[in-house]
Every structure is written in structure tokens, then in C-alpha cells.
Amino acid sequence: MGRIAFAMLLALLGSPAYAVARYVKLPAGTFISALAAPNGGPQRVHVAAFWMRVEPATNGEFLAFVRAHPRWQRGRVLPLFAGPHYLAAWRGPLTLGREVRADGPVTQVSWFAARAFCAGEGARLPTWDEWEYAAAADATRRDARRDPARNAAILAAIQASTGSYPGAIGRHRADVYGVRDLNRLLWEWTDDYAAMFPSADSRNPGTGPSLALCGGSALAFFDRTQYALIMRVAALAALRPSEAAPRVGFRCVRNDGE
Amino acid sequence: MKRRIDLVFGFFLVASLWANISAAAAALPDDSIYRIPALRLVDQDGKAFEFASLSGRPRLVGMFYGSCRMACPVEIESVKRIQAAVRAAGGRPIAAILVSFDPAHDTVPMLRMAAAEHHLRGSEFELARPQQGDYRALGAVLGIAWRPLPGGGFEHNTVIALLDAQGRIVATTDGRGKVPTEFVRAVLAREGMPLP
Amino acid sequence: MKHHSVAAAALTLLFATATAAAGPGSLSAYSASGKSGQALPVIKETLVAPPDVPAAIHRDYPARVVVQLETKEVVKKIASGLNYDFWTFNGTVPGPLIRVREGDTVELHLRNDPSSHMTHNIDLHAVMGPGGGAAATMTPPGQESVFAFKAMRAGIYVYHCATPPVPMHIANGMYGMILVEPPQGLPPVAHEYYVMQGDFYTTTGYKYTGYTTGAHPTPLLAFDLQKMLKEQPTYVLFNGQEGSLIGDHALHAKVGDTVRLFVGDGGPNLTSSFHIIGQIFDDVQVEGGTLVNHNVQTTLIPPGGAVTVELKTLVPGTFLLVDHAITRAFMKGALGQLVVSGEPQPELYHKVSSGPAPADKAGAF
Ligand SMILES: [Cu+2]
């Protein structure tokens, strides 16, 4: 009884409950990307300090966003920016429905919509480098990628969630920066995801600089054992920016000092 | 004094542009790429304009960056060859614009130099830089993406798109190799020209 | 008329795609050329789950065969009381056998189930073209890709997913087979069955329990990357499940039948030494090609390869299908049954006696 009343109260409160998202600061740093450099070798990447959302954007937050910005509502949004799967799991343009939890991560949002949401909170989507840099961490280390047990646990968690809605946010410990759920929960849009160019048949090894990519090269992995990451890149790279997928959500970042 | 006149003139220019845009935007179809959020550009001649003001006639649109030594010169030459092929087939001249995704380096003087190097006349082939607005969204609707490389420069792909007068994509080419015949045929077909 | 001959020449292979994978460029102005197969009669292929096989083809003319595949990620039994998260074509491991005739144009629709995590695609070894179709079918969840190819060489071929990380997609069960019948068809037989071997890599050892969650009360085994890299599977299975061809699910024949088996190896890593205990293969289409070998005891099937074997079941009994790298059969699950019913054939096989060896004879030496 009390629980129902509390739920109704939450529903009444609506959007203001989600108004403030928490960000934490990640210090500047350098790491070796799992993506290969154009010559196929390791790619050392420097990332400036930035602030990252502790948690991915939720359905409740996105509902508040589309209430405030009707042109991003399902049914109103231009097809140029969001295809037919956009927010398809929601019961209505302004209704989540029972299956879609307000505190669950929002998915089926296009890249355009994710960017607009972030802009709305004075932020932006992370670059791939920023995302990968952050996601290299675990609860105690800034770069835990060499730990086979950690990698296996991530893979197992991704596979174990087959067939259900994305899990709840915050089931696992926050990482060393205080960020949650980067690796296990969702594929997350990055601002420059479309520039990770897989060749049409991605089994082709990176064949060095190509004219089609202006001296860049088709996507290749320097660390071929980072399966969770490879799956992520494969999942994102196949999407057009207007497309939405049930496992693809996002979180925003801010530049340091803004 | 001169500056003041410029400002006043600029105000009218902007005001009239806005009028144009809103009139045009109302008529644009849902899949027109001119419906991306406002994007203000400046071309090699220093002429500033809204991207959406380019609607009204078919056009070739792509993106590039000026310090690119490999694909970008090829892209520019490819656009020129398409224009020449259309002319040779008796078609009306088709205007082209390439927008830089490296505005930090591609200043107006740099654009002017690149245009001179490739003998581009602003009336038919503009090189432009974003002045204000979200140029990554332009790339996204055209299927163009880029990522800075740690060693400098960008990893990016090349797409040249033929837009109809309303801004819908009619055909695209990656601008490599010989003149893309199919693409040129698509340009001519827009005008109801007999196909070569 | 002229158009038709051009079309016929262009039939070599036409990837007219209708998907996401192509950029905005794949618009009407370009794909107009991809209409070649239009004049052919259109047949929608009826697919069935393994070990069954679609009916033999009795056509003497080419058709445009429309095949509908759907990639699905499903939690299913891998062994008694244990589940695994399989990635599949049409929900089964292997995916359904596709059956077409040499000269047919196959219009393959690949849909990816909206609840999938992964992007998937398909590479069919019967295709002569980039990536065997993989380049045209990279399909995110909820989308569909379509491509067409002409089946130009009769044979039995493997298909599989080729999305990175490719070994994982295959290790999770994303393979199947396509049979391209020769123009004159295959000789009729009493039974046709479809079997594929695959190696599976789980964090816990053979028949050891995985972990349970609220959503998965049956223990769910997790994929083990390190074991796959070392090529040390915990399970080696026929048709993706221990017991898939045992007991109620055994293959059946009668005495005197000719049985045709389409046997493939999905891998990702192990070559199968395919053998049926107590049988000799009368005919083996070696490596699925046109070379036919006779009287074969054990035939090799490499990952990404397949054979057609035919045998006459002369004697009743239960015959075991095994990978004769025999640890895999008895310690990792690669075991199936062919049950042959009918009258005993004592002139071919009978037991004479057994018991203690007579002492006097033993002492006579
Ligand atoms: Cu797959």
C-alpha cells in the first residue's frame, strides 16, 4: 500500500525528479586504444580531463527531455533524425508503459536525439577515445584491461542479459572514477562512432592507408582479445545516426572547466 | 564609417536571409538535409550564408579538410570532373560546395588558397567553413564522419551527394576513380536531360 | 530482349541491398540495375528445423528462391540441466538447411531479431562474391538486409555469421548449411538428415554447473574466451546440444533403406573425424565436391566444410554417430544415434556365443 502511494507520488513529481544528473571528473591521461593505428600498430591516445555522467541517461530523464522539446517526441521527430524504431518500446510519445522503467537506461534513441539531449544539459556525447579511456577502468584500477577475469566477467554479463530488457542501472560497483555501468549494460553512442570505419566485410585485415579514407584505414583492432569492445564497435558501426536499437543508449560528458 | 555601413548592410543581409530560410524551410520535405539545425558558413570569397539558403536548385555537396594531402584533392578534382561531364552532356551547370570539418585550420585565406590552387570559381564551386552551428550533423545526414588522428589530420570518408532543389539526396558517390557515370546520369536525369 | 541478355550476364552476382549497411547512396538511381532475376518464377523456400531437411527439388527450370532467415540470440539447453546463450539463425543450431537448385537466383532476406544485442550478417560458402554475402548483410537488431546471388556450383556448403568478433559468433552457434542440388537433382533415398558438429567453450568444465540468475533459474554456462583462443572446447556437439540426436531425437531408418546425411562442421576450431560406429559409408562426396569416394569408414570434415554421405542400413540396431577423435564423443558430447529397425539379418551379422573360455581348449596349448 505504502509502496503504491510512493510510486504515485513519484509519477506525480514527474520530470523534476530527474532534473540534475551527476557528473564526475576524469583526469587527463594517456592509454593504448584497442583500435589499431592506421599502420596496424598500437595507437597511443591522449585524453584531456573531462566530466562524465555517472550513469547513462534514463527513460525518465529522456521523457522529461521530450516533454520540454516536443520536436524530439516520437511521431513528431523528423525522419532525418530518428527512424521508425525511435523510442518504440514506450507505450506512447509521452508515456513509458509498465515494461519501461523510469530509472532504467533509455535505449532506442538515435544518435541525433542523444546529442540533442546532451546539448540540453550543457554537455555533449563523449568521443570514442574518451569513452574507451573511461571504460578501461574497474573498481580499483584505471586500466584493468589486461585482467582476463575482468574481461571474462564483462563478456559473461553481456551474454547473460540476452532476451531481456537492459538491466537496471547501478547493479555493479562504480569504477575508480565513480562512473557506473560503462561496460556491461548497453552499447553507448559516441559522438564520432561513425568514423570507426569497418570495411564492408569486416574480416578484411586493416590494409594500411586507403584513399577512400583519406589516408586513414579500415577499422582494425590492435588488441584482438577485447571481445566485449569488439562487439560494441560492431554493434555501433552498423548503425546509421538516425537509427535506434534496443541495446543502444548513451551518457553525456562535459569539457573540464565548463 | 565604412565598418558601420558594413554592419548595417550585414544586418539587412542576415534579416533577409532569415526571411528566405523560414519561407524555404516551410516548403522543405521532411527528409531534406536543409532541415538540419541552423548552420552558418563562409566561403572562399568571405561570403557568409546559411547552409539552408542553398536550397532552390540541385547541388553537389560534400565535406573535406584543407590540409588533407590524399583524398581531398582527389575529391575536389572529382567534383570538377562531374561538373565538366554534365556540361559536356549539355546539362545545365551544377553548383558544388564542399564544407570543411576542420574550421580551426581552414580559415577563409586558406580556403582562398585552396580554391586558387584548384582554379575554383566561387559561383560554381564553393569551399566553405562552418562559422556557427553543428557541422557534425551535416556530416551525419550526408554519411560523412571523421575522427582526428593522434599524429594530426583526420580519419574520414568521402561522400559527394547530389541534392535536389529541396535538399533530398538523389545519388551519392565516393569520388574515387573515373567519372562516376551513374552519378552523372543521375544529375542529368534531375533536369530531364536525355541520357548519354 | 537486349535487356534480358544483359541481365543474364549480370547474374554472376548482384548485391542489390536494401539496408542500413549501405549509406545514403544506395538510392533508387543506383539500384535500378539490380532487377535481373525478375523474370524467374518466384518460390518462397519453406525451411525446417534440423535434423530435418526441406523436400527434394523436382524442378527442371531455374527460379528466384526467396529465403527468409532471422538471427536470434536465445537461451537454450546445451546439455541436461544446463543452458547456454546461443546465437542462431532461426533459433536453431545449426540454422535451417537451405535447399536450392544450381542456376537458381537466391534472394536472401536476413532479419535481425529486435531483441538481439549484436549486429549479425551471413557468409554463405555457396556465394561467389565479396564476403560470401557478408559485405551486403551487416544487419543491426530490428533491421533486415536483402541480397541476391546466383547459385552456380552444385554442392553442399556451410553458411555462418561473419560479424566481429567472428570466432565468438560462430562459437555461439551461428552456422548452417545450404544444399545446391545439381540440375538433374539428387537420386531419391529413403531418408535425408542434417547434422552439424560444433565446438563450444564454457567457463565451467563439461557438465559442470554454471551460474543462475533470477531470469535464468536453469544454470547458464558462460562463454570462455581463453578456452576458445587455446582451442580447448568444453563441449563438442552435434546440432548444438548434447542429446540432440539421442533417444526420442535419434535418426531413424529401416533395414534396406538408403540414408543420406548432410554433415557439416561449424567449428570454430575443430576438424571432425566423422564416423558411424558399425557402418561403412557407401558414398562420400569428399569435401562436398564432385569427387565421390566409396567404402569410407571415417571422413574428415574441416570447420567451414561439409560432406554428403550415403549408406545403406543393412542390419537393425542402434548405431552411434561420433567424432572419432573419440574423447570428444564420450567426454565432450559428440554423440548421436541412428536407429535401424527391421528383421535381424543373421547372414550379415549375428552373435555366435559368449561366456567363459572352455578350460580344456585353453589347456590344450
Ligand atoms: Cu552473428
Short mmCIF file of N, CA and C in Angstrom, two decimals, chain A residues 66-173:
data_model
loop_
_atom_site.label_atom_id
_atom_site.label_comp_id
_atom_site.label_asym_id
_atom_site.label_seq_id
_atom_site.Cartn_x
_atom_site.Cartn_y
_atom_site.Cartn_z
N VAL A 66 11.90 15.07 -23.80
CA VAL A 66 10.97 15.21 -24.93
C VAL A 66 9.73 16.03 -24.55
N ARG A 67 9.41 16.06 -23.25
CA ARG A 67 8.33 16.96 -22.82
C ARG A 67 8.75 18.40 -23.06
N ALA A 68 10.00 18.69 -22.72
CA ALA A 68 10.47 20.07 -22.85
C ALA A 68 10.78 20.42 -24.31
N HIS A 69 11.08 19.40 -25.14
CA HIS A 69 11.44 19.64 -26.54
C HIS A 69 10.57 18.76 -27.43
N PRO A 70 9.35 19.24 -27.70
CA PRO A 70 8.38 18.40 -28.43
C PRO A 70 8.90 17.92 -29.79
N ARG A 71 9.84 18.64 -30.40
CA ARG A 71 10.27 18.19 -31.72
C ARG A 71 11.08 16.91 -31.65
N TRP A 72 11.42 16.46 -30.43
CA TRP A 72 12.09 15.16 -30.28
C TRP A 72 11.13 14.07 -29.82
N GLN A 73 9.85 14.36 -29.82
CA GLN A 73 8.89 13.32 -29.44
C GLN A 73 8.68 12.33 -30.59
N ARG A 74 8.47 11.10 -30.19
CA ARG A 74 8.14 10.08 -31.18
C ARG A 74 6.90 10.53 -31.94
N GLY A 75 6.92 10.40 -33.25
CA GLY A 75 5.77 10.86 -34.03
C GLY A 75 5.92 12.28 -34.53
N ARG A 76 6.77 13.05 -33.83
CA ARG A 76 6.98 14.43 -34.29
C ARG A 76 8.37 14.62 -34.87
N VAL A 77 9.28 13.81 -34.43
CA VAL A 77 10.67 14.00 -34.82
C VAL A 77 10.81 13.77 -36.33
N LEU A 78 11.68 14.55 -36.98
CA LEU A 78 11.90 14.38 -38.42
C LEU A 78 12.54 13.01 -38.69
N PRO A 79 12.10 12.32 -39.72
CA PRO A 79 12.70 11.02 -40.06
C PRO A 79 14.20 11.15 -40.37
N LEU A 80 14.61 12.33 -40.74
CA LEU A 80 16.03 12.58 -40.96
C LEU A 80 16.84 12.31 -39.69
N PHE A 81 16.22 12.52 -38.53
CA PHE A 81 16.94 12.42 -37.25
C PHE A 81 16.59 11.18 -36.44
N ALA A 82 15.51 10.52 -36.75
CA ALA A 82 15.13 9.34 -35.98
C ALA A 82 14.21 8.46 -36.81
N GLY A 83 14.59 7.21 -36.93
CA GLY A 83 13.85 6.27 -37.77
C GLY A 83 12.67 5.65 -37.04
N PRO A 84 12.08 4.64 -37.65
CA PRO A 84 10.83 4.06 -37.11
C PRO A 84 10.98 3.36 -35.76
N HIS A 85 12.20 2.99 -35.36
CA HIS A 85 12.35 2.28 -34.09
C HIS A 85 12.53 3.23 -32.90
N TYR A 86 12.52 4.51 -33.19
CA TYR A 86 12.80 5.51 -32.16
C TYR A 86 11.82 5.39 -30.99
N LEU A 87 12.34 5.13 -29.80
CA LEU A 87 11.54 5.02 -28.57
C LEU A 87 10.35 4.07 -28.74
N ALA A 88 10.56 3.04 -29.55
CA ALA A 88 9.44 2.16 -29.92
C ALA A 88 8.90 1.38 -28.72
N ALA A 89 9.72 1.18 -27.69
CA ALA A 89 9.25 0.40 -26.54
C ALA A 89 8.34 1.22 -25.62
N TRP A 90 8.36 2.51 -25.76
CA TRP A 90 7.47 3.34 -24.94
C TRP A 90 6.03 3.13 -25.37
N ARG A 91 5.13 3.22 -24.40
CA ARG A 91 3.74 2.99 -24.75
C ARG A 91 3.21 4.13 -25.64
N GLY A 92 3.61 5.32 -25.36
CA GLY A 92 3.18 6.46 -26.18
C GLY A 92 4.29 7.49 -26.24
N PRO A 93 4.10 8.54 -27.03
CA PRO A 93 5.15 9.56 -27.15
C PRO A 93 5.52 10.18 -25.81
N LEU A 94 4.55 10.21 -24.88
CA LEU A 94 4.83 10.80 -23.56
C LEU A 94 4.48 9.82 -22.43
N THR A 95 4.46 8.53 -22.76
CA THR A 95 4.12 7.50 -21.76
C THR A 95 5.13 6.36 -21.86
N LEU A 96 5.69 6.00 -20.70
CA LEU A 96 6.69 4.93 -20.73
C LEU A 96 6.04 3.55 -20.82
N GLY A 97 4.98 3.34 -20.07
CA GLY A 97 4.39 2.00 -20.03
C GLY A 97 5.03 1.18 -18.92
N ARG A 98 4.38 0.05 -18.61
CA ARG A 98 4.79 -0.70 -17.43
C ARG A 98 6.17 -1.34 -17.59
N GLU A 99 6.48 -1.82 -18.79
CA GLU A 99 7.73 -2.55 -19.01
C GLU A 99 8.96 -1.63 -18.97
N VAL A 100 8.73 -0.37 -19.26
CA VAL A 100 9.85 0.56 -19.42
C VAL A 100 10.01 1.37 -18.14
N ARG A 101 11.03 1.03 -17.39
CA ARG A 101 11.20 1.68 -16.08
C ARG A 101 11.78 3.07 -16.23
N ALA A 102 11.24 3.98 -15.45
CA ALA A 102 11.72 5.36 -15.50
C ALA A 102 13.19 5.44 -15.10
N ASP A 103 13.61 4.54 -14.18
CA ASP A 103 15.01 4.62 -13.74
C ASP A 103 15.90 3.67 -14.53
N GLY A 104 15.37 3.05 -15.56
CA GLY A 104 16.19 2.20 -16.43
C GLY A 104 16.84 3.02 -17.52
N PRO A 105 17.91 2.52 -18.12
CA PRO A 105 18.59 3.29 -19.16
C PRO A 105 17.70 3.44 -20.40
N VAL A 106 17.68 4.62 -20.97
CA VAL A 106 16.90 4.82 -22.19
C VAL A 106 17.67 4.19 -23.35
N THR A 107 16.94 3.47 -24.20
CA THR A 107 17.53 2.89 -25.41
C THR A 107 16.61 3.23 -26.57
N GLN A 108 16.95 2.73 -27.74
CA GLN A 108 16.17 3.07 -28.95
C GLN A 108 16.12 4.58 -29.17
N VAL A 109 17.24 5.22 -28.89
CA VAL A 109 17.36 6.64 -29.21
C VAL A 109 18.40 6.79 -30.31
N SER A 110 18.13 7.65 -31.26
CA SER A 110 19.08 7.86 -32.34
C SER A 110 20.26 8.69 -31.84
N TRP A 111 21.31 8.68 -32.62
CA TRP A 111 22.49 9.47 -32.29
C TRP A 111 22.13 10.96 -32.26
N PHE A 112 21.29 11.39 -33.19
CA PHE A 112 20.88 12.79 -33.22
C PHE A 112 20.16 13.17 -31.92
N ALA A 113 19.25 12.26 -31.50
CA ALA A 113 18.47 12.55 -30.30
C ALA A 113 19.36 12.57 -29.06
N ALA A 114 20.31 11.63 -29.01
CA ALA A 114 21.22 11.58 -27.87
C ALA A 114 22.03 12.87 -27.78
N ARG A 115 22.48 13.35 -28.93
CA ARG A 115 23.26 14.60 -28.94
C ARG A 115 22.41 15.77 -28.47
N ALA A 116 21.16 15.78 -28.94
CA ALA A 116 20.28 16.89 -28.55
C ALA A 116 20.03 16.86 -27.04
N PHE A 117 19.84 15.65 -26.51
CA PHE A 117 19.62 15.52 -25.06
C PHE A 117 20.83 16.08 -24.31
N CYS A 118 22.02 15.66 -24.72
CA CYS A 118 23.23 16.13 -24.02
C CYS A 118 23.37 17.64 -24.14
N ALA A 119 23.12 18.17 -25.33
CA ALA A 119 23.20 19.62 -25.51
C ALA A 119 22.25 20.30 -24.52
N GLY A 120 21.10 19.66 -24.30
CA GLY A 120 20.10 20.20 -23.39
C GLY A 120 20.58 20.28 -21.95
N GLU A 121 21.56 19.44 -21.58
CA GLU A 121 22.10 19.61 -20.22
C GLU A 121 23.50 20.21 -20.26
N GLY A 122 23.75 20.98 -21.29
CA GLY A 122 25.03 21.69 -21.39
C GLY A 122 26.20 20.76 -21.57
N ALA A 123 25.96 19.62 -22.20
CA ALA A 123 27.00 18.62 -22.35
C ALA A 123 27.04 18.14 -23.80
N ARG A 124 27.78 17.08 -24.04
CA ARG A 124 27.89 16.52 -25.39
C ARG A 124 28.08 15.02 -25.25
N LEU A 125 28.04 14.31 -26.38
CA LEU A 125 28.40 12.89 -26.34
C LEU A 125 29.91 12.78 -26.22
N PRO A 126 30.40 11.73 -25.55
CA PRO A 126 31.86 11.56 -25.50
C PRO A 126 32.41 11.17 -26.87
N THR A 127 33.68 11.44 -27.07
CA THR A 127 34.35 10.86 -28.23
C THR A 127 34.61 9.39 -27.92
N TRP A 128 34.89 8.60 -28.95
CA TRP A 128 35.21 7.20 -28.71
C TRP A 128 36.42 7.10 -27.77
N ASP A 129 37.40 7.95 -28.00
CA ASP A 129 38.60 7.89 -27.16
C ASP A 129 38.25 8.13 -25.69
N GLU A 130 37.41 9.11 -25.43
CA GLU A 130 37.02 9.39 -24.05
C GLU A 130 36.27 8.20 -23.45
N TRP A 131 35.37 7.64 -24.24
CA TRP A 131 34.58 6.52 -23.74
C TRP A 131 35.49 5.33 -23.43
N GLU A 132 36.38 5.04 -24.37
CA GLU A 132 37.23 3.86 -24.19
C GLU A 132 38.19 4.06 -23.01
N TYR A 133 38.67 5.26 -22.87
CA TYR A 133 39.56 5.61 -21.76
C TYR A 133 38.86 5.39 -20.42
N ALA A 134 37.62 5.87 -20.34
CA ALA A 134 36.86 5.70 -19.10
C ALA A 134 36.57 4.22 -18.86
N ALA A 135 36.21 3.51 -19.92
CA ALA A 135 35.75 2.13 -19.77
C ALA A 135 36.88 1.14 -19.52
N ALA A 136 38.12 1.61 -19.59
CA ALA A 136 39.25 0.72 -19.30
C ALA A 136 39.35 0.43 -17.79
N ALA A 137 38.65 1.23 -17.01
CA ALA A 137 38.80 1.12 -15.55
C ALA A 137 37.92 0.03 -14.96
N ASP A 138 38.29 -0.42 -13.78
CA ASP A 138 37.35 -1.17 -12.96
C ASP A 138 37.31 -0.51 -11.58
N ALA A 139 36.82 -1.21 -10.59
CA ALA A 139 36.58 -0.57 -9.30
C ALA A 139 37.87 -0.07 -8.64
N THR A 140 38.99 -0.68 -9.01
CA THR A 140 40.22 -0.31 -8.30
C THR A 140 41.34 0.20 -9.20
N ARG A 141 41.21 -0.02 -10.52
CA ARG A 141 42.32 0.33 -11.41
C ARG A 141 41.84 1.23 -12.54
N ARG A 142 42.70 2.13 -12.99
CA ARG A 142 42.32 2.97 -14.12
C ARG A 142 42.41 2.20 -15.43
N ASP A 143 43.29 1.22 -15.49
CA ASP A 143 43.35 0.39 -16.70
C ASP A 143 43.39 -1.07 -16.29
N ALA A 144 42.24 -1.72 -16.34
CA ALA A 144 42.14 -3.11 -15.89
C ALA A 144 42.01 -4.07 -17.08
N ARG A 145 42.33 -3.58 -18.26
CA ARG A 145 42.01 -4.37 -19.45
C ARG A 145 42.85 -5.62 -19.61
N ARG A 146 43.98 -5.68 -18.91
CA ARG A 146 44.82 -6.86 -19.04
C ARG A 146 44.40 -8.00 -18.12
N ASP A 147 43.35 -7.75 -17.34
CA ASP A 147 42.92 -8.76 -16.38
C ASP A 147 41.90 -9.69 -17.04
N PRO A 148 42.29 -10.94 -17.33
CA PRO A 148 41.38 -11.84 -18.04
C PRO A 148 40.09 -12.09 -17.27
N ALA A 149 40.17 -12.11 -15.94
CA ALA A 149 38.97 -12.38 -15.15
C ALA A 149 37.96 -11.24 -15.31
N ARG A 150 38.47 -10.03 -15.36
CA ARG A 150 37.60 -8.87 -15.53
C ARG A 150 36.95 -8.91 -16.92
N ASN A 151 37.76 -9.23 -17.93
CA ASN A 151 37.22 -9.29 -19.29
C ASN A 151 36.18 -10.40 -19.42
N ALA A 152 36.47 -11.55 -18.79
CA ALA A 152 35.53 -12.67 -18.86
C ALA A 152 34.22 -12.31 -18.17
N ALA A 153 34.32 -11.61 -17.05
CA ALA A 153 33.11 -11.24 -16.32
C ALA A 153 32.25 -10.29 -17.15
N ILE A 154 32.89 -9.38 -17.86
CA ILE A 154 32.13 -8.45 -18.71
C ILE A 154 31.42 -9.22 -19.82
N LEU A 155 32.17 -10.11 -20.47
CA LEU A 155 31.59 -10.90 -21.56
C LEU A 155 30.40 -11.71 -21.06
N ALA A 156 30.61 -12.36 -19.91
CA ALA A 156 29.55 -13.22 -19.36
C ALA A 156 28.32 -12.38 -19.03
N ALA A 157 28.53 -11.20 -18.49
CA ALA A 157 27.40 -10.36 -18.11
C ALA A 157 26.63 -9.93 -19.35
N ILE A 158 27.36 -9.62 -20.42
CA ILE A 158 26.68 -9.20 -21.65
C ILE A 158 25.85 -10.36 -22.18
N GLN A 159 26.45 -11.55 -22.19
CA GLN A 159 25.71 -12.69 -22.73
C GLN A 159 24.54 -13.08 -21.85
N ALA A 160 24.71 -12.95 -20.54
CA ALA A 160 23.66 -13.41 -19.64
C ALA A 160 22.41 -12.55 -19.74
N SER A 161 22.51 -11.36 -20.31
CA SER A 161 21.34 -10.48 -20.35
C SER A 161 20.55 -10.65 -21.64
N THR A 162 20.87 -11.67 -22.41
CA THR A 162 20.14 -11.92 -23.65
C THR A 162 18.64 -12.04 -23.42
N GLY A 163 17.89 -11.45 -24.32
CA GLY A 163 16.46 -11.69 -24.35
C GLY A 163 15.66 -10.85 -23.38
N SER A 164 16.29 -10.07 -22.53
CA SER A 164 15.53 -9.26 -21.59
C SER A 164 15.78 -7.78 -21.89
N TYR A 165 15.05 -6.94 -21.23
CA TYR A 165 15.33 -5.52 -21.32
C TYR A 165 16.70 -5.27 -20.72
N PRO A 166 17.32 -4.14 -21.05
CA PRO A 166 18.60 -3.85 -20.40
C PRO A 166 18.42 -3.89 -18.89
N GLY A 167 19.43 -4.35 -18.20
CA GLY A 167 19.33 -4.47 -16.74
C GLY A 167 19.19 -3.11 -16.07
N ALA A 168 19.08 -3.15 -14.77
CA ALA A 168 18.95 -1.91 -14.03
C ALA A 168 20.32 -1.25 -13.88
N ILE A 169 20.28 0.05 -13.73
CA ILE A 169 21.50 0.82 -13.53
C ILE A 169 22.00 0.59 -12.11
N GLY A 170 23.31 0.53 -11.95
CA GLY A 170 23.88 0.57 -10.62
C GLY A 170 23.96 -0.77 -9.91
N ARG A 171 23.87 -1.89 -10.66
CA ARG A 171 23.98 -3.20 -10.01
C ARG A 171 25.43 -3.52 -9.65
N HIS A 172 26.35 -2.87 -10.32
CA HIS A 172 27.75 -3.17 -10.06
C HIS A 172 28.43 -1.97 -9.41
N ARG A 173 29.55 -2.27 -8.80
CA ARG A 173 30.29 -1.19 -8.13
C ARG A 173 30.68 -0.12 -9.13
#
